[in-house]
Amino acid sequence: MLVLAFPDYHSQSQRLAGKLGAEFDLVEQHRFPDGESLIRLPPVLPGHVILCRSLNQPNDKLVELLLFARTARELGAKRITLVAPYLCYMRQDVANRAGEAISQRIVGRLLAELFDDVITVDPHLHRISHLQQAIPLANALSLSAGHVIGEFLRKQLDQAILLGPDSESAQWVEGIASTIGFDYAVADKVRRGDREIEITLPKFDFFKKTVVIIDDMASTGRTMARTIGLLKEAGVGDVYAVVTHPLFCGDAEELIRYAGVKEIWSTDSIEHATSCIRLDSMLSSAVKAIL
Ligand code: R5P
């Protein structure tokens, strides 16, 4: 078994290889001036190859996955496992207007054609309940970072209210709260555009309380920043933010900090200055379970 990594996901992949006791190597990558990618794999591959790479900023990466998987097959890999802690294109699961591509289905099927197993963490599934509905593979596995996040929070805080900023976050917030015995609440969110959202806090006494907002991702940061702003208006004590997938596009982090967050804690699903919660043990257990 060999874990291969692209240079942009070197450290997380190497940690996964270490946990698995597997060989590790890097894919060589060259970006031509016109934007095309050249990739080079080790010329001799074992039967089982694992590619570990999160699919944030996905458009170039999807082409590289195609080049990778087809080449790995030609070089002798019989089984190719994709470990993508952050999985892209999972949010567009219907055509909201006639003619729109249903990206979740298209990208899901592409991954199922290229890989034998796909392992990811808390993919943003809205109208479907199982990852296999998007990626038609027996081994399309969706792990949850909830337990790891709960254990992390238990070490940081004696007590806090966990707050989900929208109904979709309820699943994570409820799970984490029940694991560590914290109170929780869930806000209501209406999204009007990429950067336009409205949040309504639940009826809850936040005055001088410590609150941890938990969400699966921060993209533009508007959800987090607005929730923090409303909590401040309600006289909250310290506010922390926990994010599974720290996409933090553009000014997202700045906005969240400006809103008054005390700390931002993220997993290392995507490498970021706030990535302090490691997923490698959970990922390696999942890989071992499918061997
Ligand atoms: C969507 O419902 C997700 O759970 C996140 O709340 C959302 O993607 C965050 O987006 P943004 O940071 O752009 O507000």
XYZ file of C-alpha atoms and ligand atoms in Angstrom:
305
model
C 0.000 0.000 0.000
C 1.330 3.415 -0.971
C 0.010 6.828 0.044
C 0.601 9.402 -2.667
C 0.214 13.123 -2.224
C 0.186 16.232 -4.328
C 2.511 18.910 -2.952
C -0.448 21.021 -1.731
C -1.523 18.243 0.649
C 1.855 16.965 1.730
C 1.725 17.145 5.531
C -1.768 15.713 6.050
C -1.029 12.866 3.611
C 2.260 12.092 5.295
C 0.532 11.964 8.686
C -2.046 9.566 7.243
C 0.712 7.345 5.814
C 2.408 7.380 9.221
C -0.775 6.270 11.001
C -1.282 3.527 8.416
C 2.343 2.415 8.499
C 2.253 2.780 4.703
C 4.894 3.920 2.225
C 4.614 7.565 1.201
C 5.601 9.405 -1.950
C 4.856 12.664 -3.719
C 3.281 13.145 -7.117
C 5.436 15.497 -9.158
C 3.415 18.349 -10.521
C 4.147 21.043 -13.062
C 1.824 23.853 -14.038
C 2.441 25.087 -17.578
C 2.150 28.796 -18.304
C -1.195 28.185 -20.001
C -2.654 26.562 -16.869
C -2.405 22.913 -17.935
C -1.019 20.391 -15.442
C 1.673 17.801 -15.925
C 1.761 15.144 -13.232
C 4.272 12.338 -12.743
C 3.668 9.310 -10.525
C 6.302 6.838 -9.316
C 6.777 4.574 -12.366
C 6.165 1.355 -10.445
C 3.110 1.194 -8.210
C 1.899 -1.404 -5.714
C -1.563 -2.968 -6.010
C -3.187 -0.489 -3.645
C -2.630 3.242 -3.981
C -4.192 5.852 -1.711
C -4.440 9.455 -2.833
C -5.023 11.877 0.017
C -6.101 15.356 -1.066
C -8.869 17.732 -0.072
C -10.833 19.108 -3.001
C -11.162 22.758 -2.073
C -10.433 25.051 -5.058
C -11.534 22.029 -7.063
C -11.551 22.844 -10.748
C -7.864 22.214 -11.475
C -7.756 19.406 -8.929
C -10.530 17.460 -10.655
C -8.560 17.386 -13.902
C -5.478 16.277 -11.948
C -7.499 13.491 -10.300
C -8.491 12.281 -13.743
C -4.851 12.285 -14.909
C -3.792 10.637 -11.646
C -6.317 7.796 -11.588
C -5.965 6.849 -15.265
C -2.162 6.878 -14.981
C -2.160 4.898 -11.745
C -4.222 2.167 -13.455
C -1.781 2.089 -16.383
C 1.092 1.748 -13.902
C -0.459 -1.299 -12.256
C -2.645 -0.059 -9.385
C -5.507 -2.488 -8.919
C -7.218 -0.501 -6.182
C -7.195 3.279 -5.894
C -8.618 4.919 -2.795
C -9.338 8.625 -2.633
C -9.195 10.150 0.826
C -10.606 13.643 0.339
C -11.418 15.128 3.741
C -13.126 18.023 1.972
C -15.251 16.953 -0.944
C -16.225 19.518 -3.558
C -19.419 20.155 -5.498
C -21.675 18.450 -2.988
C -23.983 21.422 -2.450
C -25.551 21.695 -5.919
C -27.882 18.702 -5.706
C -30.786 20.010 -7.773
C -31.247 22.245 -10.783
C -32.689 25.371 -9.226
C -33.300 26.770 -12.690
C -33.851 24.903 -15.939
C -30.552 24.058 -17.583
C -28.381 24.083 -14.456
C -25.853 21.292 -14.027
C -26.483 19.092 -11.000
C -22.844 19.160 -9.980
C -23.159 16.758 -7.049
C -24.378 13.967 -9.325
C -21.912 14.647 -12.135
C -18.827 14.989 -9.942
C -19.969 12.071 -7.763
C -20.215 9.777 -10.786
C -16.845 10.941 -12.089
C -15.207 10.038 -8.758
C -16.962 6.660 -8.776
C -15.519 5.948 -12.233
C -11.990 6.929 -11.220
C -11.693 5.433 -7.734
C -12.567 2.204 -5.954
C -13.144 3.854 -2.595
C -13.852 7.452 -1.612
C -13.537 8.540 2.007
C -14.540 12.008 3.075
C -15.502 13.999 6.167
C -18.859 15.689 6.737
C -19.715 16.334 3.093
C -22.376 18.963 2.648
C -25.301 16.708 1.720
C -28.550 18.571 1.782
C -31.351 16.624 0.138
C -29.750 13.170 0.205
C -28.934 11.154 3.288
C -26.134 8.866 2.063
C -22.946 9.659 0.201
C -23.518 6.586 -2.009
C -26.459 8.420 -3.552
C -23.975 10.974 -4.914
C -20.988 8.654 -5.411
C -22.292 5.267 -6.520
C -19.653 3.104 -4.832
C -20.069 0.543 -2.038
C -17.102 2.187 -0.353
C -18.209 5.816 -0.533
C -17.718 6.637 3.130
C -18.780 9.758 4.912
C -17.054 10.203 8.272
C -17.979 12.802 10.828
C -15.482 15.021 12.599
C -17.979 15.496 15.420
C -16.285 13.144 17.852
C -12.817 14.604 17.266
C -14.185 18.138 17.616
C -16.016 17.155 20.817
C -12.854 15.718 22.343
C -10.975 18.879 21.391
C -13.617 21.149 22.960
C -13.701 19.105 26.132
C -10.003 19.927 26.615
C -10.474 23.638 25.877
C -13.588 24.592 27.834
C -15.312 23.442 31.015
C -18.731 24.514 29.843
C -20.229 26.384 26.886
C -23.331 26.605 24.752
C -22.790 25.070 21.333
C -24.610 26.996 18.641
C -25.360 25.839 15.103
C -25.958 28.785 12.771
C -28.552 26.983 10.643
C -30.756 23.909 10.579
C -28.163 21.920 8.595
C -25.628 22.329 11.379
C -28.041 20.825 13.925
C -26.774 17.292 13.199
C -23.202 18.169 14.192
C -24.075 20.429 17.114
C -26.491 17.924 18.662
C -24.010 15.072 18.281
C -21.098 16.987 19.796
C -23.227 18.399 22.631
C -24.486 14.967 23.611
C -20.931 13.528 23.555
C -19.493 16.157 25.877
C -22.579 17.143 27.857
C -22.772 20.804 26.765
C -26.028 22.686 26.096
C -26.802 23.484 22.489
C -29.068 25.628 20.370
C -29.629 26.089 16.657
C -30.247 29.370 14.823
C -32.220 29.899 11.661
C -30.628 31.078 8.435
C -32.030 32.287 5.152
C -29.549 32.618 2.307
C -30.386 35.276 -0.265
C -27.146 35.102 -2.258
C -23.479 34.073 -2.040
C -22.782 36.833 0.466
C -26.277 37.737 1.649
C -27.676 35.828 4.571
C -30.120 36.505 7.376
C -29.729 34.795 10.736
C -32.249 34.627 13.551
C -30.923 33.484 16.905
C -32.951 30.919 18.834
C -34.757 32.013 22.007
C -31.985 31.298 24.454
C -30.286 33.252 27.205
C -26.823 34.023 25.795
C -26.131 36.898 28.225
C -22.527 36.599 29.528
C -22.439 32.955 28.424
C -19.548 31.301 26.607
C -20.723 30.217 23.151
C -19.060 28.014 20.538
C -20.491 28.341 17.033
C -20.017 25.116 15.113
C -20.362 24.809 11.343
C -19.215 22.368 8.711
C -17.512 25.082 6.688
C -16.749 28.755 6.564
C -16.669 29.966 2.985
C -17.296 33.718 2.752
C -17.431 33.837 6.550
C -20.752 35.715 6.467
C -22.618 33.024 8.412
C -20.107 33.039 11.245
C -19.613 36.801 11.307
C -23.340 37.580 11.345
C -24.012 35.008 14.065
C -21.222 36.462 16.197
C -22.614 39.971 15.639
C -26.074 38.933 16.865
C -24.598 37.146 19.878
C -22.671 40.306 20.781
C -25.909 42.300 20.587
C -27.401 39.740 22.993
C -24.604 40.405 25.487
C -22.731 37.134 25.060
C -19.486 36.420 26.946
C -16.677 34.812 24.930
C -17.493 33.484 21.464
C -15.464 30.774 19.753
C -15.879 29.383 16.238
C -15.256 25.790 15.203
C -15.129 24.916 11.528
C -14.663 21.480 10.020
C -13.624 22.733 6.579
C -11.809 26.100 6.750
C -12.303 27.342 3.200
C -12.049 30.978 4.326
C -12.424 32.637 0.922
C -11.281 36.232 0.467
C -11.866 38.363 3.557
C -13.743 35.612 5.470
C -11.323 35.213 8.353
C -10.892 38.961 8.734
C -14.674 39.432 8.929
C -15.053 36.744 11.587
C -12.239 38.212 13.666
C -13.618 41.726 13.255
C -17.009 40.465 14.499
C -15.309 39.662 17.806
C -14.522 35.957 17.899
C -12.090 34.965 20.649
C -10.583 31.989 18.818
C -11.218 30.132 15.572
C -10.499 26.401 15.676
C -10.562 24.293 12.505
C -9.693 20.775 11.507
C -6.758 20.112 9.192
C -9.135 19.020 6.439
C -7.744 22.107 4.713
C -4.430 23.553 5.829
C -5.026 26.916 7.483
C -3.534 28.941 10.332
C -6.525 27.857 12.471
C -6.154 24.101 11.723
C -5.484 22.625 15.143
C -7.826 19.603 15.164
C -6.259 16.657 13.403
C -8.228 14.128 11.401
C -5.443 11.595 10.690
C -6.432 9.004 13.325
C -10.040 8.973 12.176
C -9.041 8.767 8.501
C -6.556 5.951 9.062
C -9.131 3.926 11.038
C -11.554 4.306 8.133
C -8.933 3.163 5.619
C -8.028 0.169 7.790
C -11.710 -0.738 8.101
C -12.145 -1.080 4.326
C -8.977 -3.104 3.734
C -24.213 26.038 4.620
O -25.342 25.856 4.978
C -23.019 25.665 5.424
O -23.334 24.834 6.488
C -22.281 26.877 5.914
O -23.073 27.522 6.900
C -22.027 27.822 4.802
O -21.487 27.183 3.700
C -21.132 28.936 5.255
O -20.999 29.806 4.198
P -20.454 31.269 4.380
O -19.189 31.179 5.165
O -20.239 31.719 2.959
O -21.509 32.060 5.073
